[in-house]
Short mmCIF file of C-alpha atoms and ligand atoms in Angstrom, two decimals:
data_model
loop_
_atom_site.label_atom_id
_atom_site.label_comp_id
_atom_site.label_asym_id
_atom_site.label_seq_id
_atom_site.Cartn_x
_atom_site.Cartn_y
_atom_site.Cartn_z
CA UNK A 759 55.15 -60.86 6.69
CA UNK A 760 56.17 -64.25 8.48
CA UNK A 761 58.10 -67.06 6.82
CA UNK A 762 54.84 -68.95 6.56
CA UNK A 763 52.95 -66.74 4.81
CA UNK A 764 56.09 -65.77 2.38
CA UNK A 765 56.11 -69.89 1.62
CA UNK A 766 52.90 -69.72 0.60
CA UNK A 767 52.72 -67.13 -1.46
CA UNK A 768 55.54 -69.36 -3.54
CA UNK A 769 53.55 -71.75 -4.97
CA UNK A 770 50.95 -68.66 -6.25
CA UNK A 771 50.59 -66.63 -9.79
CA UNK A 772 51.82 -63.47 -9.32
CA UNK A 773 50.80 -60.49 -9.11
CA UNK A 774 48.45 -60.57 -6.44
CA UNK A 775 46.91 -58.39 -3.70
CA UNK A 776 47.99 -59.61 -0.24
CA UNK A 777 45.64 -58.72 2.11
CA UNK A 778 46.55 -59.33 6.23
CA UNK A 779 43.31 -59.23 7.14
CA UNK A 780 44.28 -59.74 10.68
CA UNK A 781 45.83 -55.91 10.36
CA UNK A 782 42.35 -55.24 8.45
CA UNK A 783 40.67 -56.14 11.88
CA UNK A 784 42.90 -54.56 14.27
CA UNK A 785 42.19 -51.27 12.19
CA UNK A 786 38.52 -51.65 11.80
CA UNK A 787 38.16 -52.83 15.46
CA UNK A 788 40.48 -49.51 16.43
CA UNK A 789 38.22 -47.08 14.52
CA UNK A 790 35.21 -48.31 15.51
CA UNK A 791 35.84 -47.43 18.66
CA UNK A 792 37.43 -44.17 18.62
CA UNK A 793 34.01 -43.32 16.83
CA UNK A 794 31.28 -44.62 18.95
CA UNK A 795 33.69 -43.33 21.92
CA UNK A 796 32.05 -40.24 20.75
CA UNK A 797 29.00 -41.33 19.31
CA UNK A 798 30.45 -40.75 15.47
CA UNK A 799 29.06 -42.80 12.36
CA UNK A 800 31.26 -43.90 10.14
CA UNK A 801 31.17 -45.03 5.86
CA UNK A 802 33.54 -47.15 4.90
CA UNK A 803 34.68 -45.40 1.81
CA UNK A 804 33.83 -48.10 -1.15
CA UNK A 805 35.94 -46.73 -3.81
CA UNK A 806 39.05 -47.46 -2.08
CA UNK A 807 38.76 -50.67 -2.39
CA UNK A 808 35.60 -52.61 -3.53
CA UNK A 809 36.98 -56.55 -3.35
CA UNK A 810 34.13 -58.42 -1.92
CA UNK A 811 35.69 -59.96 0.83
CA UNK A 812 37.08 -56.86 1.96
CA UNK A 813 33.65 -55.09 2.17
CA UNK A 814 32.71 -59.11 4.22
CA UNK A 815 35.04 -58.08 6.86
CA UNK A 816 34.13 -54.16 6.98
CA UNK A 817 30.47 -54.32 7.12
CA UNK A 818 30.71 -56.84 10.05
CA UNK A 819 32.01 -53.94 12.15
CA UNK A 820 29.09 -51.80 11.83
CA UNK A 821 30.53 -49.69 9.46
CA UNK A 822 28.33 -48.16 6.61
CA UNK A 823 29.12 -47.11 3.11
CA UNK A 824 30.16 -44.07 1.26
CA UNK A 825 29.42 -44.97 -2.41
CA UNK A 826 30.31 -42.77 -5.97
CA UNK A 827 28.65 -44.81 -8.41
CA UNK A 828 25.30 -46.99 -8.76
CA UNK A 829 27.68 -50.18 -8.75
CA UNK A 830 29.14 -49.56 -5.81
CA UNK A 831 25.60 -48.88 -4.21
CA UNK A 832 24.91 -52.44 -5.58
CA UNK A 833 27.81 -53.65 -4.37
CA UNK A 834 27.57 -52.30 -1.18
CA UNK A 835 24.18 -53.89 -0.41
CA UNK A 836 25.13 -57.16 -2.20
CA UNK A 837 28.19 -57.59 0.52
CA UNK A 838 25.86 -56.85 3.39
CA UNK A 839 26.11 -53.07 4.03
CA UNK A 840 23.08 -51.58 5.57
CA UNK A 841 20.97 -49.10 2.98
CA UNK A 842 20.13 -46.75 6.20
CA UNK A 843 24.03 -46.93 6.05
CA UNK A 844 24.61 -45.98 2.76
CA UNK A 845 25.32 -42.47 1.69
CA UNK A 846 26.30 -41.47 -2.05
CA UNK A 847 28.67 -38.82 -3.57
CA UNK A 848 29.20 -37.83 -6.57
CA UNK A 849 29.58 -34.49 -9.48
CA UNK A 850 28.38 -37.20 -12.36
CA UNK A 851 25.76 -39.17 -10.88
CA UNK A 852 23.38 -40.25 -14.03
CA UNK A 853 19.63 -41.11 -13.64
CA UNK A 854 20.10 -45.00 -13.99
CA UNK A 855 22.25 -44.69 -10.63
CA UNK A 856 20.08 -41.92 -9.22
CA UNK A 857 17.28 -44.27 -9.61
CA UNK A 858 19.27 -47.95 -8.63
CA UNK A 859 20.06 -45.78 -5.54
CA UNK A 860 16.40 -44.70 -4.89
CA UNK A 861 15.17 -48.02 -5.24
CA UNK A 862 16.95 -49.31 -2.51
CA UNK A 863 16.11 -46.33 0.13
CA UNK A 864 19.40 -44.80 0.96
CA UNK A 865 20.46 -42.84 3.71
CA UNK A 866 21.58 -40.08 1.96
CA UNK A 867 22.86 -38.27 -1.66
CA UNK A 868 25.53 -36.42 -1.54
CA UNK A 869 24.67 -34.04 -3.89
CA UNK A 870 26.99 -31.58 -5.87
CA UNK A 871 24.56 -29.35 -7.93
CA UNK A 872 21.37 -28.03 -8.07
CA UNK A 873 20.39 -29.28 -11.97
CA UNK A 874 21.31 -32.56 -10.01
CA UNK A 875 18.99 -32.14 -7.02
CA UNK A 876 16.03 -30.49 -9.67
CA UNK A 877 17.05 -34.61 -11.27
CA UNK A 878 16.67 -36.35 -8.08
CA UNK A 879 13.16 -34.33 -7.25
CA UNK A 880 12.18 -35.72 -10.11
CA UNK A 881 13.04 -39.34 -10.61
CA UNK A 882 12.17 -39.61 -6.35
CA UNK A 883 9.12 -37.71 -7.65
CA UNK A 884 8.49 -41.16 -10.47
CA UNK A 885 9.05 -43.61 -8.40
CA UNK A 886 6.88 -42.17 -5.51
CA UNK A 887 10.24 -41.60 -3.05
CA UNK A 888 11.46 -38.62 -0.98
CA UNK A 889 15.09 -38.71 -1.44
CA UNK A 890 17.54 -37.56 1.64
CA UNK A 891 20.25 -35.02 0.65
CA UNK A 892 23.12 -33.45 1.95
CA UNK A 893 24.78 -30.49 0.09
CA UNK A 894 28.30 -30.88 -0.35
CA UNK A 895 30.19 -27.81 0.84
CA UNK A 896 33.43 -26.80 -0.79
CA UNK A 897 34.83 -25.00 2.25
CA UNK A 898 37.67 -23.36 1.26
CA UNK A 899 40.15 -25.58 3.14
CA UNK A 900 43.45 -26.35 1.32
CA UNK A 901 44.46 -29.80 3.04
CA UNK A 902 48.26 -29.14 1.91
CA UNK A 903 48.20 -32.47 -0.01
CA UNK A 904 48.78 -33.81 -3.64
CA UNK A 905 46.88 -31.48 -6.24
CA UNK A 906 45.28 -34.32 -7.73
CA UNK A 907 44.05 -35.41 -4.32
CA UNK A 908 42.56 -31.69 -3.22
CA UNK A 909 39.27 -31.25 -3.36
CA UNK A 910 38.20 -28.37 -0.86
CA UNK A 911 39.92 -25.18 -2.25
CA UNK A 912 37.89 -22.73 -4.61
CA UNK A 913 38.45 -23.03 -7.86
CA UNK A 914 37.45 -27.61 -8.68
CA UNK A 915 34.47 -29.17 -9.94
CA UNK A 916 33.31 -30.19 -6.42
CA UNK A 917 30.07 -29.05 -4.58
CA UNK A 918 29.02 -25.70 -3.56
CA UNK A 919 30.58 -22.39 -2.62
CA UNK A 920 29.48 -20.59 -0.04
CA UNK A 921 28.49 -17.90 -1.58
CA UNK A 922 25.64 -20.42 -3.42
CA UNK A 923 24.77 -22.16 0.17
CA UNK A 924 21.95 -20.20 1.13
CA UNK A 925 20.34 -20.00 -2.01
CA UNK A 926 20.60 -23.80 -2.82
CA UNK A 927 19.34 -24.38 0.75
CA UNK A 928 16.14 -21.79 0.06
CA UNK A 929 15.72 -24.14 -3.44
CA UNK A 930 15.50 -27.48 -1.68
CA UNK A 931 13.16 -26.14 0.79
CA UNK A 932 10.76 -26.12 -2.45
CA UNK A 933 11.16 -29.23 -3.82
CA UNK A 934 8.45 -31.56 -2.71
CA UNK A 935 10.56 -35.05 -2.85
CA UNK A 936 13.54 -33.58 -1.21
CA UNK A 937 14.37 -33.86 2.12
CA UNK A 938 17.25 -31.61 2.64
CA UNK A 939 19.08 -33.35 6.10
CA UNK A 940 22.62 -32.37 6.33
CA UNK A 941 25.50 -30.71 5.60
CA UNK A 942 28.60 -32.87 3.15
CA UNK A 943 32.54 -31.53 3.39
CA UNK A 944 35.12 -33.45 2.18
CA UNK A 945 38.59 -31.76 1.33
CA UNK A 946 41.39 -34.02 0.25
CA UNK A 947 42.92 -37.26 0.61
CA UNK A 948 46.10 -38.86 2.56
CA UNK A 949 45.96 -35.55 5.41
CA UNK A 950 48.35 -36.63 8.00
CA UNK A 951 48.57 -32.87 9.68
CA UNK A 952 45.71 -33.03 12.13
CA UNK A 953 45.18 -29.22 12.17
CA UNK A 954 44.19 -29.38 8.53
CA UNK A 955 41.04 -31.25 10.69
CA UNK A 956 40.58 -28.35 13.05
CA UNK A 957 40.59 -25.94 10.71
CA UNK A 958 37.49 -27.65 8.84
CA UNK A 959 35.93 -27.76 11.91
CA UNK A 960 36.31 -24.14 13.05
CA UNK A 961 35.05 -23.16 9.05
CA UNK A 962 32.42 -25.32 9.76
CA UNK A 963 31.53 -23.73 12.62
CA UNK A 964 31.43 -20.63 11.03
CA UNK A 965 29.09 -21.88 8.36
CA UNK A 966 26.55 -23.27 10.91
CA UNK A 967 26.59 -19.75 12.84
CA UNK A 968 25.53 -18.29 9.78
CA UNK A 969 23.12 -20.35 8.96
CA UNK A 970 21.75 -20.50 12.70
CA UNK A 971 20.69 -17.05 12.55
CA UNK A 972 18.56 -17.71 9.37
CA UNK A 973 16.80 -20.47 12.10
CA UNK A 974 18.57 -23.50 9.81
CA UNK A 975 19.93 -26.02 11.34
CA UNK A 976 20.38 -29.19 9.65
CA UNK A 977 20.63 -32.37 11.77
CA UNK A 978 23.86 -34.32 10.20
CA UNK A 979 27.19 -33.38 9.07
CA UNK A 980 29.29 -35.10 7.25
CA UNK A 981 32.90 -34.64 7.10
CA UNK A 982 34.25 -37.11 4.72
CA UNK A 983 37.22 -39.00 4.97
CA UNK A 984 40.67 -37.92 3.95
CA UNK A 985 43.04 -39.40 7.17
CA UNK A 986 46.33 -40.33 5.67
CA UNK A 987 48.45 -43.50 6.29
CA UNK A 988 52.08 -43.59 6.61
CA UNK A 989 53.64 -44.84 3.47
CA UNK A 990 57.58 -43.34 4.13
CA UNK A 991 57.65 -46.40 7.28
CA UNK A 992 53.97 -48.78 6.80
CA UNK A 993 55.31 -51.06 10.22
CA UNK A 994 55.72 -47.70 11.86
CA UNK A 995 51.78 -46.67 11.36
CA UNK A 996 49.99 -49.92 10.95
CA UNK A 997 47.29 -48.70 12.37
CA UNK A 998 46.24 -44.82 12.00
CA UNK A 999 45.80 -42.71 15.20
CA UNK A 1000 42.03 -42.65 14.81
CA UNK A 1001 41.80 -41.70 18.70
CA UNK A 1002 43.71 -38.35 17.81
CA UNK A 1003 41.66 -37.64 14.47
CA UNK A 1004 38.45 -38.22 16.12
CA UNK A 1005 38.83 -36.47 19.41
CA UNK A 1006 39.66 -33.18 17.13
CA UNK A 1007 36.33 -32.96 15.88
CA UNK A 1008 35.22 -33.61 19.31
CA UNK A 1009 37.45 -31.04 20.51
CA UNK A 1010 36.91 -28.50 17.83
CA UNK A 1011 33.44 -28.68 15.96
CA UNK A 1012 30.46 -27.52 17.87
CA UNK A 1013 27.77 -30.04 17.15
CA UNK A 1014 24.19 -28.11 17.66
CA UNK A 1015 21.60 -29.98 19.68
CA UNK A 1016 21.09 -33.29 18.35
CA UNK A 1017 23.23 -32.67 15.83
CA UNK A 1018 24.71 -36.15 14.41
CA UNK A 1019 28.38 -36.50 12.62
CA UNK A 1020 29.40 -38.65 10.42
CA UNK A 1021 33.18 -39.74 8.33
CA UNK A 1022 33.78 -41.31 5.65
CA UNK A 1023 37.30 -43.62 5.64
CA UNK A 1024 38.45 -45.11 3.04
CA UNK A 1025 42.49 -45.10 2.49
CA UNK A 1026 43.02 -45.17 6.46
CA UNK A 1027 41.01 -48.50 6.95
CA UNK A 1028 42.38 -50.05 4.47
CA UNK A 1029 45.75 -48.94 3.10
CA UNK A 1030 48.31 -50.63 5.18
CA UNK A 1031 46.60 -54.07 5.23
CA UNK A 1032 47.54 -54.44 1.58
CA UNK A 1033 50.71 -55.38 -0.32
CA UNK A 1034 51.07 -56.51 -3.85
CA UNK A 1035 53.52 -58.98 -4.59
CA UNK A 1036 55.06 -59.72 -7.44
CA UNK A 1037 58.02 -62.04 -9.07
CA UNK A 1038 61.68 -60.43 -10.44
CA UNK A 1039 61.01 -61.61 -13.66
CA UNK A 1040 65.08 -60.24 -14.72
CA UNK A 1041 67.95 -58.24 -12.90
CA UNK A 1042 68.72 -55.90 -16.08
CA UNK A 1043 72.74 -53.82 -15.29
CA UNK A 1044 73.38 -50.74 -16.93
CA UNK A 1045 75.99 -48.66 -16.91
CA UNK A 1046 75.49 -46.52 -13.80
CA UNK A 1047 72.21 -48.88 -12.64
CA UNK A 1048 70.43 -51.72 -11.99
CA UNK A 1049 66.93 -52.24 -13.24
CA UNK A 1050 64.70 -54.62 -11.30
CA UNK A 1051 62.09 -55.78 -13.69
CA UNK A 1052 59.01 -57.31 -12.19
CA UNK A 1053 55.81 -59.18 -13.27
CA UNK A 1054 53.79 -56.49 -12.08
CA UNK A 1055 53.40 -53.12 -13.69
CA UNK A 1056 51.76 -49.75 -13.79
CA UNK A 1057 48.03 -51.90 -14.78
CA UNK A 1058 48.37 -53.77 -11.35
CA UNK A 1059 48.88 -50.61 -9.10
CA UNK A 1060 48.86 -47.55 -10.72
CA UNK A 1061 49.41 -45.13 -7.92
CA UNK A 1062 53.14 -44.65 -8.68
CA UNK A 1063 52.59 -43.61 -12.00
CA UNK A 1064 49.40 -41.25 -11.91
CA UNK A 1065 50.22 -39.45 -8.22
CA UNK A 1066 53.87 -40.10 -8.23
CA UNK A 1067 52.97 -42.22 -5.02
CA UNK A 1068 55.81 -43.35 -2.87
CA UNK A 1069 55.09 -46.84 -1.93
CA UNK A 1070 58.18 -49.30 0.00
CA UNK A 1071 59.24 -51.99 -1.96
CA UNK A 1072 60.56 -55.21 -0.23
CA UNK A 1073 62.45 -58.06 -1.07
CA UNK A 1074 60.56 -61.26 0.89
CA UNK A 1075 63.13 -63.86 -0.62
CA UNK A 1076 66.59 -62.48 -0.51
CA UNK A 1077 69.13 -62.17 2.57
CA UNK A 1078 71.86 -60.68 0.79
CA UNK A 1079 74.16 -56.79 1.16
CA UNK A 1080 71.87 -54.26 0.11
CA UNK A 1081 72.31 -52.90 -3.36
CA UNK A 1082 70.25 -50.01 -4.99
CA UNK A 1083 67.65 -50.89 -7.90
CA UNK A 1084 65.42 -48.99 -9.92
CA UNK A 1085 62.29 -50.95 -9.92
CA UNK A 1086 60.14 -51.05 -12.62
CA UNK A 1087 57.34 -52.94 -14.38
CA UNK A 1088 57.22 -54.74 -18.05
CA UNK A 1089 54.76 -51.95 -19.69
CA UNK A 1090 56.15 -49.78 -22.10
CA UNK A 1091 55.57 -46.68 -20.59
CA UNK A 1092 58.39 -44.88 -18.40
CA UNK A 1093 56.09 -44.00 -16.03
CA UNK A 1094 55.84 -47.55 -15.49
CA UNK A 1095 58.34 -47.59 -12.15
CA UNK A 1096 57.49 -48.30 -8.32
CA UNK A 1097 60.74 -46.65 -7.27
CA UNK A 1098 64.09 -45.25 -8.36
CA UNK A 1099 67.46 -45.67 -6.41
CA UNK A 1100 66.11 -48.33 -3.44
CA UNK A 1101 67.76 -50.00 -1.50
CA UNK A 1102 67.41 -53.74 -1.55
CA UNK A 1103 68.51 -57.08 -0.64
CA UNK A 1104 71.20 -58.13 -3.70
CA UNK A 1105 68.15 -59.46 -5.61
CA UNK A 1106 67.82 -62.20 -8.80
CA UNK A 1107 65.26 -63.56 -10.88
CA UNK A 1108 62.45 -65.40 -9.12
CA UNK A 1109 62.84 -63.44 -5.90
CA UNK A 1110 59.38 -62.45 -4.28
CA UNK A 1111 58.87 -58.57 -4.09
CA UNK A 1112 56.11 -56.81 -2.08
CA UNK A 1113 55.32 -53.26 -2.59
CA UNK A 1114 53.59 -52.15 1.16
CA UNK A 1115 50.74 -49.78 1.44
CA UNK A 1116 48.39 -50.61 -1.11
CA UNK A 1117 45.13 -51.89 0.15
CA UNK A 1118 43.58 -48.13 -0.63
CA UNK A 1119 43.71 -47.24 -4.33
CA UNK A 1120 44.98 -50.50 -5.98
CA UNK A 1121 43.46 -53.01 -6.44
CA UNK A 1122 39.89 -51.11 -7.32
CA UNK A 1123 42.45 -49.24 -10.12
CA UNK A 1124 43.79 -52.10 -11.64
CA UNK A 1125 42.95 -51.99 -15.11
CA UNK A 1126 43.53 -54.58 -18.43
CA UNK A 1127 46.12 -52.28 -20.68
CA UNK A 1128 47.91 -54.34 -22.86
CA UNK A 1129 45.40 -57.03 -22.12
CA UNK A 1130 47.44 -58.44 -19.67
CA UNK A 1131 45.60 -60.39 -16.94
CA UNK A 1132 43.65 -58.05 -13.68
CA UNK A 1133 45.98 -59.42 -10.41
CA UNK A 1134 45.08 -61.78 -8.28
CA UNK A 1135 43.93 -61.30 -4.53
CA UNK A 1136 45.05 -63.76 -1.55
CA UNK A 1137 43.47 -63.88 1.78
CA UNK A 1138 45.19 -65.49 4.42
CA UNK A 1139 41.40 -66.91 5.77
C1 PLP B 1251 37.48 -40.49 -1.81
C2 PLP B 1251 36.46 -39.99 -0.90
C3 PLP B 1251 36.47 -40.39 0.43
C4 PLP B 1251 37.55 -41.27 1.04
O1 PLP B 1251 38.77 -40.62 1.06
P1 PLP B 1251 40.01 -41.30 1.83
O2 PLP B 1251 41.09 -40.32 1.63
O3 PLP B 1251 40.30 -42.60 1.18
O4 PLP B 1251 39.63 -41.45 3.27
C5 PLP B 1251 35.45 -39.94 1.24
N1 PLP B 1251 34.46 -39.13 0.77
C6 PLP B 1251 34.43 -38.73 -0.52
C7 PLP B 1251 33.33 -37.86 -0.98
C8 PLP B 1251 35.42 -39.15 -1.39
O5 PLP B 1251 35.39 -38.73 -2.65
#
């Protein structure tokens, strides 16, 4: 961040979501085309982060949306994304959202279940629709992340196993206001080992051989999102290696005929164009430590606290020796800390702190507990 910017974020209330939206570009511009380089569609994932401006910028680029709730549907069309764009995921989806998401003509459902499917025949059924589905696949993949971020290994509440696929393909083939289009996968979250990619792909391909020689072939599959940013060194990885992460599905799937793909980004188009910055409110010493207290807490980014997320923490206002800080928020909860033992600029009440890396997952999870005020966001344009 420039001395500018850090001046003006002096005279602001803190906390508050910094957004560089010129990084926001660079990324968007950067994944855009890696994926049309191979004729890819992508969804911006909505649930990363759902500020409105943010989904301005995005859907200027082309991008679609990957929704998990009616409101983000709404949201998604109110801030210009495309409904031939739009695809929506889900385990829970309820028939107030089914039906918001009918009414305005979708791309796709994601869909988890058949009791949910045997819903959407229905409702589609009321309102005189066909609806498109995919079937999300749980393929067996372990993506070698956080627990709470896997979502493609056996035993979780998400889609279908393969030993169901066949049958819940034969049941949509029945259903007179389904249209059963594609295939969904979508294993985990923050993958930064590339072969976690190929092996999808060559599972994948094993699925669609099987199926081939039943004569289905479905014309889109979706492989979700799930490319991870680089938290450990943000100004190292500003910008994700999208050409890489692409060209391994080009490399390693083996589209059929016609056969269109499609991803679904959220953290890696969005993560490292965030910060949230906050005032020391006091410098507290202890015996063997020093506590940085800030104006921000666990309510304003949560991440620390619920996946034990490393995020950097930086001093914008202070030149001084390094010292190491515990840094922590004002809730009283002890999971309410950003980071233990850091190293940072000898720091004192008033100084400006930014914690990097949190334009995925932040803001969208800040919440009102101990109805203290929702953070603010500040766009440079
Ligand atoms: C969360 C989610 C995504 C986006 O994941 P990222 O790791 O942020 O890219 C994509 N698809 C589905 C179905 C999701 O649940």
């Amino acid at each position: 961040m420039n001395i500018e910017t850090v001046k003006t974020f002096q005279s602001l209330k803190t906390p508050f979501y910094y957004y560089d939206t010129a990084l926001l570009r660079a990324t968007l511009q950067s994944a855009t085309q890696e994926a049309n380089r191979h004729g890819f569609h992508l969804h911006y994932a909505v649930k990363a982060n759902a500020n409105p401006r943010i989904l301005e910028i995005i859907q200027d680029y082309g991008i679609g949306a990957d929704c998990v709730s009616g409101n983000e549907v709404a949201r998604a069309v109110e801030y210009g994304f495309h409904p031939d764009r739009i695809v929506y995921a889900g385990v829970g989806k309820s028939d107030d959202e089914i039906r918001l998401a009918l009414g305005k003509d979708i791309f796709c459902f994601n869909c988890e279940s058949l009791p949910e499917i045997e819903v959407i025949n229905t409702l589609a059924g009321e309102l005189g629709k066909k609806a498109s589905i995919a079937l999300r696949v749980n393929p067996n993949v372990d993506a070698h992340t956080h627990h709470y971020i896997t979502t493609g290994i056996e035993e979780n509440k998400f889609g279908f196993y393969l030993y169901d696929l066949e049958h819940a393909i034969a049941v949509c083939r029945e259903l007179e206001n389904i249209r059963l289009i594609g295939l969904h996968f979508h294993i985990g979250s923050q993958i930064t080992d590339l072969t976690v990619f190929r092996g999808l792909c060559l599972r994948v391909n094993e699925i669609q051989a099987r199926l081939k020689e039943q004569g289905i072939i479905l014309p889109h599959v979706n492989f979700g999102g799930g490319l991870g940013i680089n938290y450990d060194c943000p100004s190292c990885g500003l910008i994700p290696d999208f050409a890489s992460y692409f060209q391994t599905f080009a490399d390693f799937f083996e589209a059929q005929p016609g056969q269109q793909l499609h991803f679904e980004l959220g953290r890696s188009l969005v993560g490292q164009c965030g910060s949230l910055v906050s005032r020391v409110l006091y410098v507290k010493e202890g015996k063997h430590k020093k506590f940085v207290i800030l104006d921000a807490g666990m309510n304003d980014l949560l991440r620390p606290a619920l996946y034990q997320a490393f995020h950097r923490i930086e001093n914008l206002t202070s030149i001084q020796p390094y010292e190491k800080y515990d840094i922590v928020g004002p809730i009283c909860e002890s999971s309410d800390c950003f980071g233990k033992d850091r190293e940072l600029p000898a720091t004192r009440r008033g100084d400006l702190i930014a914690i990097r890396s949190c334009g995925a997952y932040g803001e969208v999870m800040a919440s009102r507990y101990n109805l203290r005020d929702l953070p603010g966001s500040f766009f440079p344009e």
